[in-house]
Amino acid sequence: MQTSKLEQCAVLKVPTVNDARGNLSFLNELDHVPFAIGRVYFLWGVPDDSVRGGHAHKNLQQFLIAASGALDVVLRDGVTEQTVRLDKPTEGLLIGSMVWRELENFSPNTVLLVIASAPYDESDYLRDFDDFVSATLAP
Ligand code: TYD
């Protein structure tokens, strides 16, 4: 039986060094981030009633970290859904390909750091949920 794409998503620790001067978190490619890094971008200044995402990626993998603040990430595989709250810079959410995601309930001043496996490519997006379900459930 095919594994659910949601089971391939995971909350992973971001290694962090704490001392009296403050905290330092770091990520090594192909280690703490389990893919080769093609791009980094960040969302900030997001109004609290804003919903972002609303798409899946055919191939892209992403690792999401709430570097500041908090948000909910709703993950859907076309059958079930799961909500992950990101609210600390010491953990990140790995999202594999072919997982629908919506980002919502941003707290004020949230900065969401996104590490992605490839540069931006609009042709990698599935932006229509019905198309996503058809693609993901196809044999
Ligand atoms: P969009 O996909 O709507 O953002 P979200 O992930 O919140 O759904 O992207 C918003 C705009 O930014 C859209 O015009 C595409 C552009 N964009 C880039 O140019 N480069 C990028 O790396 C990303 C993620 C988006």
PDB file of C-alpha atoms and ligand atoms in Angstrom:
ATOM      1  CA  MET A   1       0.000   0.000   0.000  1.00  0.00           C
ATOM      2  CA  GLN A   2       1.255   3.489  -0.807  1.00  0.00           C
ATOM      3  CA  THR A   3       2.362   5.488   2.236  1.00  0.00           C
ATOM      4  CA  SER A   4       0.308   8.616   2.907  1.00  0.00           C
ATOM      5  CA  LYS A   5       2.108  11.749   1.838  1.00  0.00           C
ATOM      6  CA  LEU A   6       1.220  13.164   5.256  1.00  0.00           C
ATOM      7  CA  GLU A   7       3.294  10.456   6.950  1.00  0.00           C
ATOM      8  CA  GLN A   8       6.282  11.761   5.029  1.00  0.00           C
ATOM      9  CA  CYS A   9       5.830  15.169   6.683  1.00  0.00           C
ATOM     10  CA  ALA A  10       7.551  15.566  10.025  1.00  0.00           C
ATOM     11  CA  VAL A  11       8.422  18.060  12.705  1.00  0.00           C
ATOM     12  CA  LEU A  12      12.211  18.004  13.059  1.00  0.00           C
ATOM     13  CA  LYS A  13      14.489  19.574  15.649  1.00  0.00           C
ATOM     14  CA  VAL A  14      16.532  22.604  14.683  1.00  0.00           C
ATOM     15  CA  PRO A  15      19.816  22.317  16.595  1.00  0.00           C
ATOM     16  CA  THR A  16      20.260  25.283  18.877  1.00  0.00           C
ATOM     17  CA  VAL A  17      23.048  26.610  21.059  1.00  0.00           C
ATOM     18  CA  ASN A  18      21.897  28.627  24.044  1.00  0.00           C
ATOM     19  CA  ASP A  19      24.094  30.821  26.177  1.00  0.00           C
ATOM     20  CA  ALA A  20      23.828  34.004  28.183  1.00  0.00           C
ATOM     21  CA  ARG A  21      24.232  36.076  24.992  1.00  0.00           C
ATOM     22  CA  GLY A  22      21.124  34.544  23.395  1.00  0.00           C
ATOM     23  CA  ASN A  23      20.290  31.613  21.156  1.00  0.00           C
ATOM     24  CA  LEU A  24      21.781  30.410  17.883  1.00  0.00           C
ATOM     25  CA  SER A  25      19.991  27.888  15.659  1.00  0.00           C
ATOM     26  CA  PHE A  26      21.556  26.332  12.589  1.00  0.00           C
ATOM     27  CA  LEU A  27      20.800  23.900   9.777  1.00  0.00           C
ATOM     28  CA  ASN A  28      23.194  21.833   7.705  1.00  0.00           C
ATOM     29  CA  GLU A  29      22.111  20.876   4.187  1.00  0.00           C
ATOM     30  CA  LEU A  30      21.442  17.137   3.677  1.00  0.00           C
ATOM     31  CA  ASP A  31      21.474  16.696   7.444  1.00  0.00           C
ATOM     32  CA  HIS A  32      19.091  18.782   9.575  1.00  0.00           C
ATOM     33  CA  VAL A  33      17.470  19.817   6.291  1.00  0.00           C
ATOM     34  CA  PRO A  34      17.216  16.433   4.552  1.00  0.00           C
ATOM     35  CA  PHE A  35      17.513  17.723   0.981  1.00  0.00           C
ATOM     36  CA  ALA A  36      19.812  19.861  -1.137  1.00  0.00           C
ATOM     37  CA  ILE A  37      18.877  23.528  -0.674  1.00  0.00           C
ATOM     38  CA  GLY A  38      17.863  25.421  -3.794  1.00  0.00           C
ATOM     39  CA  ARG A  39      16.224  28.508  -2.285  1.00  0.00           C
ATOM     40  CA  VAL A  40      15.414  30.303   0.945  1.00  0.00           C
ATOM     41  CA  TYR A  41      12.569  32.764   1.322  1.00  0.00           C
ATOM     42  CA  PHE A  42      10.589  34.175   4.206  1.00  0.00           C
ATOM     43  CA  LEU A  43       7.085  35.430   4.845  1.00  0.00           C
ATOM     44  CA  TRP A  44       6.699  38.408   7.131  1.00  0.00           C
ATOM     45  CA  GLY A  45       4.229  41.224   7.738  1.00  0.00           C
ATOM     46  CA  VAL A  46       1.379  38.746   7.289  1.00  0.00           C
ATOM     47  CA  PRO A  47      -1.996  40.112   8.504  1.00  0.00           C
ATOM     48  CA  ASP A  48      -3.560  37.859  11.152  1.00  0.00           C
ATOM     49  CA  ASP A  49      -6.608  37.135   8.969  1.00  0.00           C
ATOM     50  CA  SER A  50      -4.460  36.143   5.999  1.00  0.00           C
ATOM     51  CA  VAL A  51      -4.383  32.598   4.602  1.00  0.00           C
ATOM     52  CA  ARG A  52      -1.331  31.799   2.507  1.00  0.00           C
ATOM     53  CA  GLY A  53      -0.322  28.707   0.612  1.00  0.00           C
ATOM     54  CA  GLY A  54      -3.335  26.977  -0.890  1.00  0.00           C
ATOM     55  CA  HIS A  55      -1.300  24.817  -3.194  1.00  0.00           C
ATOM     56  CA  ALA A  56       0.798  21.662  -3.497  1.00  0.00           C
ATOM     57  CA  HIS A  57       4.073  21.057  -5.265  1.00  0.00           C
ATOM     58  CA  LYS A  58       4.696  18.287  -7.764  1.00  0.00           C
ATOM     59  CA  ASN A  59       8.340  17.830  -6.754  1.00  0.00           C
ATOM     60  CA  LEU A  60       9.429  20.534  -4.330  1.00  0.00           C
ATOM     61  CA  GLN A  61      10.291  19.714  -0.721  1.00  0.00           C
ATOM     62  CA  GLN A  62      10.187  22.440   1.905  1.00  0.00           C
ATOM     63  CA  PHE A  63      11.251  22.946   5.507  1.00  0.00           C
ATOM     64  CA  LEU A  64       9.287  25.615   7.404  1.00  0.00           C
ATOM     65  CA  ILE A  65      10.461  27.327  10.572  1.00  0.00           C
ATOM     66  CA  ALA A  66       8.592  29.979  12.559  1.00  0.00           C
ATOM     67  CA  ALA A  67      11.751  32.012  13.200  1.00  0.00           C
ATOM     68  CA  SER A  68       9.534  34.400  15.148  1.00  0.00           C
ATOM     69  CA  GLY A  69       5.870  34.204  16.149  1.00  0.00           C
ATOM     70  CA  ALA A  70       3.499  31.365  15.327  1.00  0.00           C
ATOM     71  CA  LEU A  71       1.142  29.999  12.682  1.00  0.00           C
ATOM     72  CA  ASP A  72      -0.877  26.916  11.797  1.00  0.00           C
ATOM     73  CA  VAL A  73       0.019  24.782   8.809  1.00  0.00           C
ATOM     74  CA  VAL A  74      -2.888  22.677   7.530  1.00  0.00           C
ATOM     75  CA  LEU A  75      -1.651  19.691   5.528  1.00  0.00           C
ATOM     76  CA  ARG A  76      -3.939  17.678   3.245  1.00  0.00           C
ATOM     77  CA  ASP A  77      -3.246  14.616   1.114  1.00  0.00           C
ATOM     78  CA  GLY A  78      -6.652  14.549  -0.565  1.00  0.00           C
ATOM     79  CA  VAL A  79      -8.113  12.129   1.999  1.00  0.00           C
ATOM     80  CA  THR A  80      -7.159  13.339   5.460  1.00  0.00           C
ATOM     81  CA  GLU A  81      -5.834  16.535   6.944  1.00  0.00           C
ATOM     82  CA  GLN A  82      -3.583  17.438   9.820  1.00  0.00           C
ATOM     83  CA  THR A  83      -2.804  20.787  11.440  1.00  0.00           C
ATOM     84  CA  VAL A  84       0.678  21.518  12.744  1.00  0.00           C
ATOM     85  CA  ARG A  85       1.262  24.556  14.955  1.00  0.00           C
ATOM     86  CA  LEU A  86       4.675  26.112  14.410  1.00  0.00           C
ATOM     87  CA  ASP A  87       5.518  28.344  17.352  1.00  0.00           C
ATOM     88  CA  LYS A  88       9.207  27.938  18.132  1.00  0.00           C
ATOM     89  CA  PRO A  89      12.424  28.517  16.179  1.00  0.00           C
ATOM     90  CA  THR A  90      13.888  25.267  17.520  1.00  0.00           C
ATOM     91  CA  GLU A  91      11.746  23.037  15.316  1.00  0.00           C
ATOM     92  CA  GLY A  92      10.714  22.947  11.691  1.00  0.00           C
ATOM     93  CA  LEU A  93       8.138  21.191   9.534  1.00  0.00           C
ATOM     94  CA  LEU A  94       9.319  19.071   6.635  1.00  0.00           C
ATOM     95  CA  ILE A  95       6.729  19.004   3.828  1.00  0.00           C
ATOM     96  CA  GLY A  96       7.276  16.572   0.985  1.00  0.00           C
ATOM     97  CA  SER A  97       5.968  16.824  -2.540  1.00  0.00           C
ATOM     98  CA  MET A  98       2.271  16.385  -3.369  1.00  0.00           C
ATOM     99  CA  VAL A  99       0.984  17.709  -0.048  1.00  0.00           C
ATOM    100  CA  TRP A 100      -1.601  20.485  -0.072  1.00  0.00           C
ATOM    101  CA  ARG A 101      -0.817  23.189   2.493  1.00  0.00           C
ATOM    102  CA  GLU A 102      -2.580  26.238   3.901  1.00  0.00           C
ATOM    103  CA  LEU A 103      -0.866  28.654   6.272  1.00  0.00           C
ATOM    104  CA  GLU A 104      -3.179  30.497   8.678  1.00  0.00           C
ATOM    105  CA  ASN A 105      -3.626  31.998  12.143  1.00  0.00           C
ATOM    106  CA  PHE A 106      -0.420  34.001  11.931  1.00  0.00           C
ATOM    107  CA  SER A 107       0.394  35.791  15.169  1.00  0.00           C
ATOM    108  CA  PRO A 108       1.620  39.408  14.897  1.00  0.00           C
ATOM    109  CA  ASN A 109       5.201  39.829  13.695  1.00  0.00           C
ATOM    110  CA  THR A 110       5.570  36.213  12.595  1.00  0.00           C
ATOM    111  CA  VAL A 111       8.540  35.514  10.367  1.00  0.00           C
ATOM    112  CA  LEU A 112       8.221  32.187   8.560  1.00  0.00           C
ATOM    113  CA  LEU A 113      11.491  30.957   7.141  1.00  0.00           C
ATOM    114  CA  VAL A 114      11.055  28.556   4.215  1.00  0.00           C
ATOM    115  CA  ILE A 115      13.924  26.433   2.953  1.00  0.00           C
ATOM    116  CA  ALA A 116      13.116  24.842  -0.392  1.00  0.00           C
ATOM    117  CA  SER A 117      14.755  22.166  -2.514  1.00  0.00           C
ATOM    118  CA  ALA A 118      14.674  24.168  -5.758  1.00  0.00           C
ATOM    119  CA  PRO A 119      14.361  27.695  -7.148  1.00  0.00           C
ATOM    120  CA  TYR A 120      10.900  29.128  -7.760  1.00  0.00           C
ATOM    121  CA  ASP A 121       9.152  27.385 -10.651  1.00  0.00           C
ATOM    122  CA  GLU A 122       5.468  28.090 -11.255  1.00  0.00           C
ATOM    123  CA  SER A 123       5.122  24.887 -13.319  1.00  0.00           C
ATOM    124  CA  ASP A 124       5.820  22.862 -10.139  1.00  0.00           C
ATOM    125  CA  TYR A 125       2.649  24.225  -8.470  1.00  0.00           C
ATOM    126  CA  LEU A 126      -0.795  22.642  -8.269  1.00  0.00           C
ATOM    127  CA  ARG A 127      -3.003  25.586  -7.299  1.00  0.00           C
ATOM    128  CA  ASP A 128      -6.432  24.005  -7.845  1.00  0.00           C
ATOM    129  CA  PHE A 129      -7.470  21.592  -5.074  1.00  0.00           C
ATOM    130  CA  ASP A 130      -9.562  19.383  -7.363  1.00  0.00           C
ATOM    131  CA  ASP A 131      -6.648  19.072  -9.778  1.00  0.00           C
ATOM    132  CA  PHE A 132      -4.414  18.192  -6.826  1.00  0.00           C
ATOM    133  CA  VAL A 133      -6.808  15.485  -5.622  1.00  0.00           C
ATOM    134  CA  SER A 134      -7.064  14.023  -9.129  1.00  0.00           C
ATOM    135  CA  ALA A 135      -3.285  14.016  -9.495  1.00  0.00           C
ATOM    136  CA  THR A 136      -2.565  12.562  -6.074  1.00  0.00           C
ATOM    137  CA  LEU A 137      -5.209   9.817  -6.207  1.00  0.00           C
ATOM    138  CA  ALA A 138      -4.391   8.730  -9.759  1.00  0.00           C
ATOM    139  CA  PRO A 139      -3.037   5.159  -9.844  1.00  0.00           C
TER     140      PRO A 139
HETATM  141  P1  TYD B   1       2.426  32.608  -3.616  1.00  0.00           P
HETATM  142  O1  TYD B   1       2.749  31.259  -4.198  1.00  0.00           O
HETATM  143  O2  TYD B   1       1.051  33.151  -3.814  1.00  0.00           O
HETATM  144  O3  TYD B   1       2.770  32.606  -2.079  1.00  0.00           O
HETATM  145  P2  TYD B   1       2.223  31.561  -0.989  1.00  0.00           P
HETATM  146  O4  TYD B   1       3.320  30.548  -0.858  1.00  0.00           O
HETATM  147  O5  TYD B   1       1.970  32.325   0.232  1.00  0.00           O
HETATM  148  O6  TYD B   1       0.986  30.956  -1.546  1.00  0.00           O
HETATM  149  O7  TYD B   1       3.494  33.638  -4.181  1.00  0.00           O
HETATM  150  C1  TYD B   1       3.255  35.022  -4.170  1.00  0.00           C
HETATM  151  C2  TYD B   1       4.002  35.641  -5.321  1.00  0.00           C
HETATM  152  O8  TYD B   1       5.411  35.551  -5.112  1.00  0.00           O
HETATM  153  C3  TYD B   1       3.704  34.970  -6.659  1.00  0.00           C
HETATM  154  O9  TYD B   1       3.605  35.999  -7.628  1.00  0.00           O
HETATM  155  C4  TYD B   1       4.931  34.143  -6.924  1.00  0.00           C
HETATM  156  C5  TYD B   1       6.013  34.921  -6.220  1.00  0.00           C
HETATM  157  N1  TYD B   1       7.123  34.102  -5.714  1.00  0.00           N
HETATM  158  C6  TYD B   1       8.389  34.279  -6.243  1.00  0.00           C
HETATM  159  O10 TYD B   1       8.619  35.097  -7.154  1.00  0.00           O
HETATM  160  N2  TYD B   1       9.408  33.541  -5.741  1.00  0.00           N
HETATM  161  C7  TYD B   1       9.229  32.645  -4.741  1.00  0.00           C
HETATM  162  O11 TYD B   1      10.204  31.979  -4.283  1.00  0.00           O
HETATM  163  C8  TYD B   1       7.898  32.459  -4.212  1.00  0.00           C
HETATM  164  C9  TYD B   1       7.635  31.466  -3.116  1.00  0.00           C
HETATM  165  C10 TYD B   1       6.876  33.212  -4.731  1.00  0.00           C
END
